[in-house]
Amino acid sequence: MDIADPKYREYLRDLPTGYLLDLLVDSESIDKPSVYWILQERGLTREDIDQGERRRRSTRWPRPHTLWTIARWATLFNALIVTLFNLMGLYRLLHTEHPFRGALLFLLAGSVGFGFIIGYKMTTHVYQGSRTMLYCGFPIPVGYVCLESGDEIQPDSKRSMAGMTVNAMVGVSLAIFPLMFLYIMMD
């Protein structure tokens, strides 16, 4: 790609400096002169850019996309365990004559609404999910952007809806957990 391509230039300008440096390290097919051009527009010298590249290549820490992959799987695993805990707590709450049962059910409904807001926010979260892709949606991606070309990749609607549903359920599960934990501790 030529840096004269205004769409590509604006796309590169939209990316944070860290993503641009990661692209220089991770991708062989990226237009490196264009990335250098954008980084130099931001006030970095050629030596600063080379030092940033060297630092990223020699670090002992895993790459950001590897950390995000671990975080996605840990979130899904924890959400599953928390969901089972919430279901057991809800079953106990519905089959008891607890003095605060009505208030707890009212708070539970509010927590479900708040959980859907959290799930929506998780669905709109953008992060570097692979070497050359930005993912939109955490923990299940519902859209992708190629870091090399700037193209947006939208999966089919059924897959996107399933991802949004899972993200919403993770948010609901996490929002209900403190209430169920308090109920079980009070019981």
GROMACS .gro file of N, CA, C and O in nm, residues 8 11-27 30 34-40 42 44 49 53 56 128 147:
model
  132
    8TYR      N    1  -0.589   0.470   0.405
    8TYR     CA    2  -0.492   0.390   0.481
    8TYR      C    3  -0.415   0.478   0.580
    8TYR      O    4  -0.392   0.440   0.694
   11TYR      N    5  -0.636   0.553   0.865
   11TYR     CA    6  -0.652   0.432   0.945
   11TYR      C    7  -0.531   0.414   1.038
   11TYR      O    8  -0.546   0.388   1.157
   12LEU      N    9  -0.411   0.431   0.985
   12LEU     CA   10  -0.290   0.418   1.067
   12LEU      C   11  -0.286   0.526   1.175
   12LEU      O   12  -0.243   0.500   1.288
   13ARG      N   13  -0.333   0.644   1.143
   13ARG     CA   14  -0.334   0.752   1.242
   13ARG      C   15  -0.429   0.723   1.357
   13ARG      O   16  -0.410   0.772   1.468
   14ASP      N   17  -0.532   0.646   1.331
   14ASP     CA   18  -0.629   0.612   1.436
   14ASP      C   19  -0.575   0.511   1.536
   14ASP      O   20  -0.627   0.500   1.647
   15LEU      N   21  -0.472   0.434   1.497
   15LEU     CA   22  -0.420   0.331   1.585
   15LEU      C   23  -0.327   0.391   1.690
   15LEU      O   24  -0.250   0.481   1.660
   16PRO      N   25  -0.332   0.339   1.812
   16PRO     CA   26  -0.239   0.386   1.915
   16PRO      C   27  -0.095   0.350   1.878
   16PRO      O   28  -0.069   0.256   1.801
   17THR      N   29  -0.001   0.422   1.935
   17THR     CA   30   0.141   0.401   1.906
   17THR      C   31   0.185   0.258   1.938
   17THR      O   32   0.261   0.198   1.863
   18GLY      N   33   0.136   0.204   2.048
   18GLY     CA   34   0.173   0.067   2.085
   18GLY      C   35   0.132  -0.035   1.981
   18GLY      O   36   0.206  -0.128   1.951
   19TYR      N   37   0.011  -0.019   1.923
   19TYR     CA   38  -0.033  -0.110   1.818
   19TYR      C   39   0.056  -0.098   1.695
   19TYR      O   40   0.088  -0.197   1.629
   20LEU      N   41   0.095   0.025   1.664
   20LEU     CA   42   0.181   0.044   1.547
   20LEU      C   43   0.317  -0.023   1.568
   20LEU      O   44   0.370  -0.087   1.477
   21LEU      N   45   0.372  -0.009   1.687
   21LEU     CA   46   0.501  -0.075   1.715
   21LEU      C   47   0.485  -0.227   1.713
   21LEU      O   48   0.573  -0.298   1.664
   22ASP      N   49   0.373  -0.277   1.767
   22ASP     CA   50   0.348  -0.422   1.761
   22ASP      C   51   0.335  -0.469   1.618
   22ASP      O   52   0.381  -0.578   1.583
   23LEU      N   53   0.273  -0.389   1.532
   23LEU     CA   54   0.262  -0.426   1.391
   23LEU      C   55   0.399  -0.438   1.327
   23LEU      O   56   0.424  -0.528   1.248
   24LEU      N   57   0.489  -0.347   1.359
   24LEU     CA   58   0.624  -0.353   1.302
   24LEU      C   59   0.694  -0.482   1.345
   24LEU      O   60   0.771  -0.540   1.267
   25VAL      N   61   0.668  -0.528   1.466
   25VAL     CA   62   0.735  -0.648   1.518
   25VAL      C   63   0.667  -0.775   1.468
   25VAL      O   64   0.733  -0.871   1.429
   26ASP      N   65   0.534  -0.777   1.467
   26ASP     CA   66   0.460  -0.900   1.443
   26ASP      C   67   0.429  -0.930   1.297
   26ASP      O   68   0.408  -1.044   1.260
   27SER      N   69   0.420  -0.828   1.215
   27SER     CA   70   0.371  -0.850   1.079
   27SER      C   71   0.481  -0.832   0.976
   27SER      O   72   0.553  -0.733   0.978
   30ILE      N   73   0.313  -0.589   0.653
   30ILE     CA   74   0.270  -0.450   0.675
   30ILE      C   75   0.359  -0.355   0.594
   30ILE      O   76   0.477  -0.385   0.570
   34SER      N   77   0.512   0.324   0.578
   34SER     CA   78   0.393   0.399   0.617
   34SER      C   79   0.382   0.409   0.768
   34SER      O   80   0.348   0.514   0.824
   35VAL      N   81   0.410   0.298   0.837
   35VAL     CA   82   0.404   0.298   0.983
   35VAL      C   83   0.511   0.390   1.040
   35VAL      O   84   0.486   0.469   1.132
   36TYR      N   85   0.632   0.383   0.983
   36TYR     CA   86   0.738   0.474   1.026
   36TYR      C   87   0.697   0.619   1.007
   36TYR      O   88   0.722   0.705   1.092
   37TRP      N   89   0.635   0.649   0.894
   37TRP     CA   90   0.591   0.784   0.862
   37TRP      C   91   0.494   0.835   0.970
   37TRP      O   92   0.509   0.946   1.020
   38ILE      N   93   0.395   0.752   1.005
   38ILE     CA   94   0.295   0.793   1.104
   38ILE      C   95   0.359   0.810   1.241
   38ILE      O   96   0.329   0.907   1.313
   39LEU      N   97   0.449   0.719   1.278
   39LEU     CA   98   0.516   0.732   1.408
   39LEU      C   99   0.604   0.857   1.413
   39LEU      O  100   0.613   0.923   1.517
   40GLN      N  101   0.668   0.889   1.302
   40GLN     CA  102   0.750   1.010   1.299
   40GLN      C  103   0.663   1.135   1.303
   40GLN      O  104   0.703   1.236   1.358
   42ARG      N  105   0.414   1.160   1.487
   42ARG     CA  106   0.382   1.173   1.629
   42ARG      C  107   0.501   1.223   1.711
   42ARG      O  108   0.492   1.231   1.832
   44LEU      N  109   0.816   1.079   1.716
   44LEU     CA  110   0.919   0.979   1.746
   44LEU      C  111   1.030   0.987   1.640
   44LEU      O  112   1.002   1.003   1.522
   49ILE      N  113   1.188   0.467   1.743
   49ILE     CA  114   1.108   0.360   1.684
   49ILE      C  115   1.187   0.229   1.685
   49ILE      O  116   1.134   0.124   1.724
   53GLU      N  117   1.097  -0.115   1.885
   53GLU     CA  118   1.092  -0.246   1.820
   53GLU      C  119   1.180  -0.347   1.892
   53GLU      O  120   1.138  -0.460   1.919
   56ARG      N  121   1.033  -0.458   2.221
   56ARG     CA  122   0.921  -0.550   2.204
   56ARG      C  123   0.969  -0.689   2.161
   56ARG      O  124   0.912  -0.789   2.200
  128GLN      N  125  -0.651  -0.600   2.111
  128GLN     CA  126  -0.572  -0.675   2.014
  128GLN      C  127  -0.583  -0.822   2.046
  128GLN      O  128  -0.519  -0.873   2.136
  147LEU      N  129  -0.546  -0.522   1.132
  147LEU     CA  130  -0.450  -0.415   1.160
  147LEU      C  131  -0.364  -0.383   1.039
  147LEU      O  132  -0.310  -0.273   1.029
   0.00000   0.00000   0.00000
